Amino acid sequence: MHGFTMLPQSQLRPLLDAYAHAVATRRRIVLAGAVLVLAAAALSAVGAEVRPHVFWANLGNFGSYFDRLTQLDTGARVWADPVSWYWGLRRWSVQLGQTLLIAYVGTVTGAALGLAGGVLASRNVTPFRALRFAAVRVLEFARTVPDLVFALVFVVAFGLGPLAGVLAITLHTAGTLGKLFAEVIENIDMKPVEGVQATGGAWLSQIRFGVLPQVLSNFASYGLLRFEVNVRGAAVIGFVGAGGIGQELIVAIRRFYYSDVSAMLLMLLVCVMAIDLASERLRSRLLAGDHGA
Amino acid sequence: MAAALAVYAAGLMMLDISPTRVWHGLGQLGTIAGLMLPPSAGGHFLLYLDALGQTLSIAFLGTMLAAGVALPFGFLAARNVVANRMVHVLARRSLDTVRSIDVLVWALIWINVVGLGPFAGVLAIASSDCGSLAKLMSEAIETADRKPVEGVLASGGGRLMTIRFGLVPQVLPIFASQLLYFFESNTRSATIIGIVGAGGIGLHLYEQMRVLEWQEVAFLILMVLATVAAIDVVSRRLRLAIIGRRGA
C-alpha cells in the first residue's frame, strides 16, 4: 500500500493502550503539579495582600512616575536642558566614585578572606577536619545573611559612612567566593601538590606552589564577576547610611526630586553596564589565556 | 597587580578606613554580639511567624509573576525563534536595563504606585527578576537541540507547533530548575525589601534594629537563616528530581 505494513490490530491494540496509559499518567502528574503551584500562588496572594484593583487603579501612576522622572521642576523635559538636569554632576560623580571604591575595596578584601576560607574549607587540602567544618559553617553564615543586614548592624557598630558598607560587602563576598573557591580547589589535579610534598615542602608551600597556580585564573574570573554584583550592591547599601551614591539616591526618591532620581539612576546604569562590559572582556581574556597555557 | 594594589591603598585612604577605626568598631561589634545573646522573640513570635509567611509569599508570587512575564520575552530574545535581528537586539537591551536596576529601587518605585505593603514587594521582585529570567530562558532556548524542531517541521507542523512540541519539552525542565533557584534567592531579597517598607519580616528587622533590641534582631536573623536553609534543602531535592526526569 504505502510501502510499509501495519501491525495487525491484535498486536497494535496493547501498544496503543500502553502509549495512551503512559501519556495519561504524565498528564496527571503535570496537572497535579499545576494545581499545587496554583494553590500555593493563591495562598501567597492572600499572604502578600495582593490587591489587583489597586494595581489597575494606580497603574497610571506607574507610567506617570516615569513621566515625572523625565521632567524638571520647571516642567521642561530633562533632555531639553541637560545642564540643569545634571546640576549636581560633580557631587554625584564623587559619590558614584565612592560607591565604586566601596565595591572594589570590599571585593578585594572579601576575595582575600574567601581565598583563605576556601582553602580551609576544601576537602583535599584542608589541614584539619575540625577546621574545615568550622570554615564551611562560617562561610555559609556570611553568605546567607544579606549584605544589607550586615550593613545595618555595622552602621550601628562602626558609625555611618563607607566603612560599614565596605565591611558588609567584604563579609558577604568572602562567603560567596569562599564557597566557589573551595569547589574549584576540590577539583584540582593533586599531583603537583604531591610533588611539592615529596620534595619536602611544608603545607603553606604546597598551597603556594601546588594549588594556587592551577586555580588563580579561575579565581580572578569569579572575583571580577563578584565585583560586578558588588557595584550594584554598593549602590543600594547607601540606603541604610553606609556611604556612596545610595545615600543621596534614597533621599531624592523619598523627597520626590524626580529629575535628580533619573539623573542618578542613569549615571548608575551607564556605570554598571560599562563595568559589566569591561569585566566580560577581561574574563574571556583570562579564560582564553588559561586554555592557551 | 601593582596598579590593583595601588587603587586598593588609595581606596582605603579615600574611604577614611584606618586600623584604629576598625579596631574600635570591632569592640562595639563585640558588645552588640553580647547583647544579642540569648536570642529572644520578646513575646512577638506569632507576629514574626506571620511576617515570615508574608516574606515567603512575596518571594513565591514575585517569582511566578516574573516567570509569566519573562517567558514570552525569553522566546523573543532567542535567536533561533525570532530571526529578526532588530527585535532580538531590542529585547536583549531592554532586558539588560531592567536587570541593572536593583530590587530595592524597584520596591521604592512600586511603593509610589500601589502604596506601602507586601504587594509592592511582589511587584518589585517580579520586575527585577524578569530581566535575568528572560535572559537565562533565551539562552536555554538558543542552546536547545535543533533536531526535534526539524522533525516537527518535516511532519508538517506550523511555526507555533515547532515551539510547542519541538522546543518547550526541551527547555521546560531547565526553566523549572531555574525558577526554583530564583525562588531561593528571592527569599533573601524579600527579607531586604521590607527595610524600605515593602512588607515582610524585613520591616520588623529594621524596626528592632532602630530601637536597638538586639535580642529580637538576633532571633529574626536566625528565623531567616533557618527558613533559607530549609528552602535550600527542599529545592535541591526538587531540582534533582526535575533534571533527573529529563534524563530518563
XYZ file of C-alpha atoms in Angstrom:
541
model
C 0.000 0.000 0.000
C 2.179 2.826 1.276
C 5.393 0.931 1.325
C 5.023 -0.172 4.938
C 2.825 -2.734 6.599
C 0.637 -2.027 9.611
C 0.784 -4.397 12.555
C -2.384 -6.471 12.891
C -4.984 -4.982 15.239
C -4.480 -7.672 17.844
C -0.829 -6.668 18.312
C -1.355 -2.956 17.774
C -4.026 -2.630 20.473
C -1.851 -3.268 23.537
C 0.869 -0.986 22.210
C -1.574 1.865 21.678
C -3.106 1.239 25.090
C 0.303 1.331 26.727
C 1.069 4.607 24.960
C -2.241 6.158 25.995
C -1.647 4.993 29.536
C 1.853 6.493 29.661
C 0.640 9.814 28.298
C -2.295 9.878 30.720
C -0.002 9.239 33.689
C 2.287 12.050 32.673
C -0.642 14.372 32.135
C -1.933 13.547 35.618
C 1.449 14.339 37.195
C 1.719 17.638 35.324
C -1.865 18.518 36.225
C -1.313 17.717 39.897
C 1.846 19.848 39.869
C -0.013 22.732 38.237
C -2.842 22.548 40.761
C -0.321 22.517 43.608
C 1.510 25.547 42.239
C -1.734 27.436 41.667
C -2.929 26.651 45.188
C 0.366 27.922 46.588
C 0.069 31.051 44.451
C -3.465 31.696 45.709
C -2.370 31.195 49.288
C 0.537 33.581 48.919
C -1.656 36.087 47.129
C -3.674 36.287 50.340
C -0.478 36.420 52.394
C 1.025 39.189 50.331
C -2.184 41.225 50.358
C -2.378 41.352 46.584
C -4.927 43.909 45.540
C -5.459 43.760 41.790
C -7.979 46.587 41.832
C -5.452 48.914 43.463
C -2.936 47.772 40.902
C -5.238 48.565 37.985
C -6.471 51.792 39.519
C -2.925 53.030 40.113
C -1.200 51.572 37.103
C -1.431 55.032 35.585
C 0.785 56.224 38.438
C 3.487 53.889 37.206
C 3.510 55.481 33.786
C 3.219 58.989 35.130
C 6.012 58.268 37.620
C 8.358 57.682 34.713
C 6.878 60.713 33.029
C 7.721 62.825 36.065
C 11.204 61.290 36.162
C 11.887 62.948 32.836
C 10.580 66.348 33.943
C 12.475 69.214 35.516
C 10.921 71.393 38.196
C 10.257 73.982 35.523
C 8.162 71.461 33.606
C 10.649 71.168 30.760
C 11.871 67.769 29.599
C 15.211 66.778 31.108
C 16.946 66.250 27.781
C 15.987 69.755 26.701
C 18.163 71.193 29.459
C 20.928 68.749 30.444
C 22.800 71.417 32.396
C 20.095 71.901 34.984
C 19.257 68.185 34.894
C 22.805 67.371 35.936
C 23.208 70.380 38.229
C 24.835 68.130 40.848
C 27.113 66.273 38.457
C 30.281 66.956 40.412
C 28.797 65.882 43.737
C 27.159 62.777 42.275
C 30.333 61.795 40.464
C 32.259 61.925 43.714
C 29.612 59.769 45.370
C 29.488 57.350 42.477
C 33.269 57.111 42.718
C 32.901 56.361 46.411
C 30.402 53.617 45.589
C 32.855 52.085 43.118
C 35.649 52.263 45.696
C 33.452 50.628 48.315
C 32.705 47.823 45.860
C 36.368 47.495 44.890
C 37.860 47.512 48.375
C 35.098 45.220 49.617
C 35.605 42.781 46.755
C 39.394 42.636 47.127
C 39.300 42.190 50.897
C 36.463 39.705 50.609
C 38.298 37.750 47.926
C 41.411 37.550 50.124
C 39.338 36.275 53.047
C 37.437 33.994 50.689
C 40.723 32.543 49.452
C 41.788 31.691 52.980
C 38.321 30.344 53.776
C 38.151 28.385 50.529
C 41.492 26.677 51.153
C 40.442 25.723 54.661
C 37.016 24.559 53.503
C 38.117 22.327 50.619
C 38.187 18.637 51.359
C 41.504 17.815 49.699
C 43.889 20.448 51.070
C 42.463 21.469 54.447
C 44.970 20.821 57.260
C 42.445 19.661 59.891
C 38.980 18.123 59.715
C 37.611 20.285 62.512
C 38.937 23.429 60.865
C 37.179 22.506 57.632
C 33.844 22.097 59.400
C 34.236 25.485 61.095
C 35.264 27.210 57.849
C 32.300 25.777 55.937
C 29.857 26.961 58.612
C 31.360 30.461 58.820
C 31.274 30.864 55.030
C 27.683 29.647 54.971
C 26.681 32.219 57.570
C 28.468 35.052 55.748
C 26.790 34.044 52.505
C 23.240 33.628 53.768
C 22.865 36.886 55.681
C 22.111 39.583 53.078
C 24.778 42.298 52.839
C 22.192 44.943 53.651
C 21.516 43.312 57.014
C 25.240 43.261 57.735
C 25.358 46.919 56.733
C 22.543 47.772 59.162
C 24.427 46.187 62.057
C 27.770 47.677 61.032
C 26.329 51.163 60.739
C 25.490 50.938 64.418
C 28.885 49.483 65.365
C 31.213 51.455 63.069
C 29.170 54.608 62.607
C 27.562 55.996 59.455
C 29.765 56.060 56.386
C 31.593 53.938 53.866
C 33.463 51.771 56.360
C 30.252 49.964 57.291
C 29.481 49.413 53.616
C 32.952 48.076 52.858
C 32.785 45.621 55.741
C 29.304 44.422 54.821
C 30.377 43.765 51.230
C 33.625 42.173 52.414
C 31.813 39.688 54.593
C 29.195 38.745 52.043
C 31.820 38.433 49.293
C 34.028 36.248 51.472
C 31.057 33.919 51.985
C 30.092 33.574 48.324
C 33.621 33.483 46.901
C 34.858 31.168 49.631
C 32.320 28.544 48.612
C 33.138 28.862 44.911
C 36.878 28.780 45.606
C 36.514 25.651 47.717
C 34.623 23.957 44.867
C 37.371 24.871 42.396
C 40.112 23.647 44.715
C 38.328 20.361 45.264
C 38.503 19.736 41.520
C 42.226 20.366 41.012
C 44.869 17.899 39.950
C 46.573 16.691 43.150
C 49.825 15.608 41.505
C 51.644 18.978 41.733
C 50.687 19.165 45.417
C 52.105 15.688 45.997
C 55.225 16.707 44.108
C 55.809 19.675 46.410
C 55.135 17.433 49.367
C 57.638 14.837 48.088
C 60.372 17.468 47.832
C 59.788 18.343 51.470
C 57.571 21.404 51.082
C 55.541 22.475 54.110
C 51.740 22.906 53.959
C 51.986 26.582 53.032
C 54.392 25.933 50.146
C 52.148 23.109 48.964
C 49.310 25.610 48.717
C 51.515 28.289 47.188
C 53.245 26.140 44.544
C 50.877 23.194 44.162
C 47.391 24.671 44.384
C 47.476 28.381 43.556
C 48.991 28.183 40.040
C 46.172 25.856 38.998
C 43.306 27.943 40.292
C 44.391 31.587 40.051
C 42.882 32.471 36.662
C 39.623 30.825 37.646
C 39.565 32.755 40.911
C 40.281 36.034 39.134
C 37.339 35.422 36.841
C 34.998 34.702 39.759
C 36.339 37.773 41.548
C 35.550 40.000 38.576
C 32.046 38.570 38.348
C 31.568 39.298 42.040
C 32.829 42.850 41.537
C 30.002 43.437 39.040
C 27.467 42.219 41.575
C 29.053 44.273 44.334
C 28.866 47.528 42.368
C 25.099 47.100 42.301
C 25.134 46.109 45.957
C 27.291 49.068 46.989
C 24.860 51.436 45.271
C 21.915 50.360 47.416
C 23.875 49.790 50.602
C 23.920 53.569 50.878
C 20.152 53.358 51.535
C 20.874 52.454 55.154
C 23.585 55.073 55.548
C 26.654 53.099 54.585
C 28.111 55.626 52.145
C 28.131 56.096 48.395
C 25.536 57.355 45.953
C 22.739 55.315 47.528
C 22.537 57.737 50.424
C 21.802 60.581 48.023
C 19.514 58.472 45.852
C 17.162 57.426 48.621
C 16.813 60.999 49.829
C 15.919 62.079 46.312
C 13.380 59.250 45.951
C 11.796 59.889 49.343
C 11.517 63.633 48.750
C 10.273 63.275 45.163
C 13.168 65.127 43.479
C 12.224 63.397 40.249
C 14.831 64.764 37.879
C 17.598 64.064 40.414
C 16.422 60.476 40.712
C 16.509 59.928 36.960
C 19.889 61.660 36.670
C 21.480 59.451 39.324
C 19.800 56.278 38.075
C 21.055 56.959 34.568
C 24.620 57.547 35.826
C 24.431 54.315 37.784
C 23.028 52.360 34.841
C 25.714 53.564 32.453
C 28.405 52.868 35.011
C 27.134 49.359 35.768
C 26.835 48.496 32.089
C 30.339 49.807 31.330
C 31.776 47.731 34.156
C 29.854 44.651 33.032
C 31.202 45.046 29.519
C 34.798 45.644 30.606
C 34.788 42.731 33.020
C 33.219 40.439 30.423
C 36.145 41.237 28.086
C 38.681 40.715 30.851
C 37.127 37.439 31.901
C 37.075 35.966 28.427
C 40.747 37.002 28.065
C 41.581 35.364 31.382
C 39.870 32.116 30.490
C 41.321 32.117 26.966
C 44.821 32.592 28.408
C 44.119 29.701 30.700
C 43.380 27.374 27.813
C 46.395 28.587 25.858
C 48.798 27.810 28.684
C 48.926 43.736 40.006
C 50.793 46.752 41.369
C 48.139 49.053 39.954
C 45.393 46.998 41.582
C 47.139 47.249 44.939
C 47.690 50.990 44.499
C 43.973 51.511 43.830
C 43.236 49.408 46.888
C 45.510 51.507 49.096
C 44.109 54.733 47.677
C 40.611 53.402 48.273
C 41.374 52.698 51.911
C 42.628 56.265 52.314
C 39.780 57.963 50.481
C 37.140 55.978 52.311
C 38.802 57.015 55.562
C 39.414 53.471 56.739
C 42.084 53.197 59.402
C 43.090 50.319 61.668
C 42.071 52.295 64.747
C 38.556 52.828 63.412
C 38.239 49.176 62.513
C 39.576 48.147 65.914
C 37.219 50.471 67.766
C 34.269 49.254 65.701
C 35.152 45.631 66.321
C 34.944 46.347 70.047
C 31.471 47.812 69.541
C 30.530 44.820 67.425
C 31.609 42.534 70.260
C 29.366 44.423 72.651
C 26.448 44.125 70.227
C 27.068 40.401 69.761
C 26.992 40.066 73.541
C 23.696 41.909 73.706
C 22.231 39.558 71.096
C 22.513 36.600 73.453
C 20.274 34.886 74.087
C 18.092 35.467 71.020
C 14.527 36.048 72.062
C 11.279 36.795 70.293
C 10.224 39.136 73.069
C 6.696 37.680 73.000
C 6.147 38.544 69.339
C 6.780 35.078 67.960
C 3.426 34.734 66.219
C 3.709 38.190 64.718
C 7.142 37.345 63.345
C 5.941 33.992 62.033
C 3.175 35.773 60.183
C 5.707 38.218 58.734
C 7.917 35.336 57.669
C 4.959 33.778 55.867
C 4.390 37.095 54.170
C 8.033 37.195 53.083
C 7.742 33.724 51.591
C 4.518 34.723 49.833
C 6.261 37.761 48.356
C 9.145 35.641 47.118
C 6.904 32.938 45.633
C 4.428 35.228 43.938
C 7.178 37.533 42.698
C 8.982 34.598 41.108
C 5.821 33.275 39.463
C 4.898 36.701 38.128
C 8.407 37.234 36.806
C 8.284 33.851 35.079
C 4.962 34.703 33.449
C 6.342 37.947 32.064
C 9.760 36.519 31.215
C 8.543 33.545 29.190
C 7.365 35.432 26.081
C 10.349 37.794 26.309
C 12.706 34.859 26.548
C 11.357 33.496 23.268
C 11.523 36.933 21.650
C 15.150 37.356 22.694
C 16.186 33.905 21.467
C 17.997 33.971 18.150
C 16.618 30.691 16.850
C 12.956 31.587 17.448
C 12.788 35.164 16.229
C 15.011 35.608 13.217
C 14.572 39.376 13.129
C 17.798 40.989 14.360
C 16.122 44.242 15.400
C 13.622 42.517 17.677
C 16.367 40.371 19.119
C 18.733 43.260 19.923
C 15.927 45.440 21.246
C 14.644 42.693 23.526
C 18.147 41.993 24.857
C 18.919 45.656 25.557
C 15.672 46.362 27.371
C 16.167 43.217 29.440
C 19.664 44.401 30.384
C 18.321 47.755 31.509
C 15.634 46.182 33.662
C 18.221 43.854 35.166
C 20.582 46.664 36.133
C 18.059 48.349 38.423
C 18.258 46.895 41.902
C 15.266 45.283 43.563
C 15.313 47.931 46.306
C 14.953 50.728 43.772
C 12.085 48.840 42.144
C 10.477 48.495 45.562
C 10.678 52.245 46.119
C 9.125 52.900 42.710
C 6.278 50.418 43.223
C 5.561 51.814 46.675
C 4.745 55.046 44.901
C 2.279 53.199 42.701
C 0.462 50.714 44.947
C 1.319 52.083 48.377
C 3.341 50.643 51.270
C 2.985 46.919 51.889
C 3.829 43.471 50.586
C 2.120 43.921 47.236
C 4.759 46.489 46.280
C 7.352 43.875 47.286
C 5.827 41.274 44.960
C 5.894 43.694 42.046
C 9.463 44.767 42.858
C 10.768 41.211 42.870
C 8.881 40.424 39.694
C 10.284 43.471 37.890
C 13.873 42.967 38.917
C 13.825 39.242 38.150
C 12.024 39.152 34.837
C 15.093 40.624 33.164
C 17.528 37.985 34.368
C 14.997 35.171 33.991
C 14.210 36.125 30.409
C 17.910 36.243 29.630
C 18.518 32.793 31.103
C 15.467 31.429 29.301
C 16.564 32.814 25.957
C 19.977 31.231 26.471
C 18.374 27.881 27.284
C 16.252 28.156 24.153
C 19.236 29.049 21.992
C 21.212 26.037 23.161
C 18.272 23.666 22.612
C 18.695 20.857 20.114
C 17.537 21.748 16.566
C 16.594 18.208 15.592
C 13.173 17.909 17.303
C 12.211 21.250 15.733
C 13.188 19.998 12.308
C 11.290 16.803 12.982
C 8.099 18.725 13.712
C 8.632 20.848 10.608
C 9.222 17.739 8.474
C 5.978 16.150 9.624
C 4.093 19.270 8.592
C 3.916 21.259 11.829
C 3.437 25.037 11.769
C 5.597 27.672 13.447
C 3.733 27.582 16.788
C 3.758 23.779 16.765
C 7.547 23.673 16.413
C 7.762 25.785 19.559
C 5.175 23.757 21.461
C 6.412 20.261 20.532
C 9.996 20.913 19.472
C 11.311 23.484 21.959
C 9.064 23.540 25.021
C 9.651 19.902 26.079
C 13.416 20.510 25.917
C 13.536 23.755 27.865
C 10.753 23.246 30.405
C 12.839 21.250 32.910
C 15.621 23.841 32.675
C 13.126 26.646 33.292
C 11.664 24.837 36.272
C 15.021 24.325 37.931
C 15.990 27.949 37.273
C 12.717 29.106 38.779
C 13.456 27.126 41.923
C 16.870 28.709 42.100
C 15.365 32.178 41.753
C 12.811 31.402 44.436
C 15.677 30.584 46.786
C 17.499 33.820 46.121
C 14.253 35.788 46.223
C 13.579 34.606 49.737
C 16.701 36.538 50.660
C 15.714 39.582 48.590
C 12.228 39.544 50.098
C 13.816 39.884 53.522
C 15.621 43.006 52.452
C 12.858 44.911 50.720
C 10.923 45.100 53.963
C 13.557 47.591 55.056
C 12.193 50.220 52.668
C 8.599 49.410 53.631
C 7.571 46.718 51.162
C 6.254 44.242 53.743
C 7.509 41.042 55.264
C 9.951 40.255 58.004
C 12.464 42.909 56.930
C 10.188 45.595 58.307
C 10.366 44.082 61.793
C 14.101 43.532 61.449
C 14.618 47.176 60.605
C 12.360 48.402 63.421
C 14.010 46.229 66.052
C 17.419 47.444 64.897
C 16.287 51.030 65.108
C 15.281 50.623 68.743
C 18.404 48.513 69.426
C 16.501 45.436 70.610
C 19.420 43.182 69.737
C 17.949 40.002 71.200
C 14.973 40.248 68.876
C 17.237 41.181 65.952
C 19.234 38.007 66.533
C 16.024 35.993 66.722
C 14.746 37.415 63.444
C 18.059 36.771 61.677
C 18.026 33.180 62.935
C 14.466 32.741 61.675
C 15.501 33.926 58.223
C 18.593 31.703 58.211
C 16.591 28.631 59.201
C 13.979 29.306 56.529
C 16.567 29.867 53.817
C 18.370 26.664 54.804
C 15.093 24.691 54.725
C 14.171 26.064 51.294
C 17.669 25.262 50.031
C 17.284 21.618 51.002
C 13.781 21.236 49.571
C 14.594 22.979 46.325
C 17.783 20.977 45.809
C 15.719 17.779 46.079
C 13.094 19.115 43.700
C 15.701 20.293 41.212
C 17.371 16.911 41.155
C 14.001 15.245 40.629
C 13.140 17.546 37.732
C 16.510 17.285 35.988
C 16.514 13.539 36.602
C 13.167 13.180 34.843
C 14.628 14.897 31.819
C 17.490 12.420 31.732
C 15.071 9.475 31.783
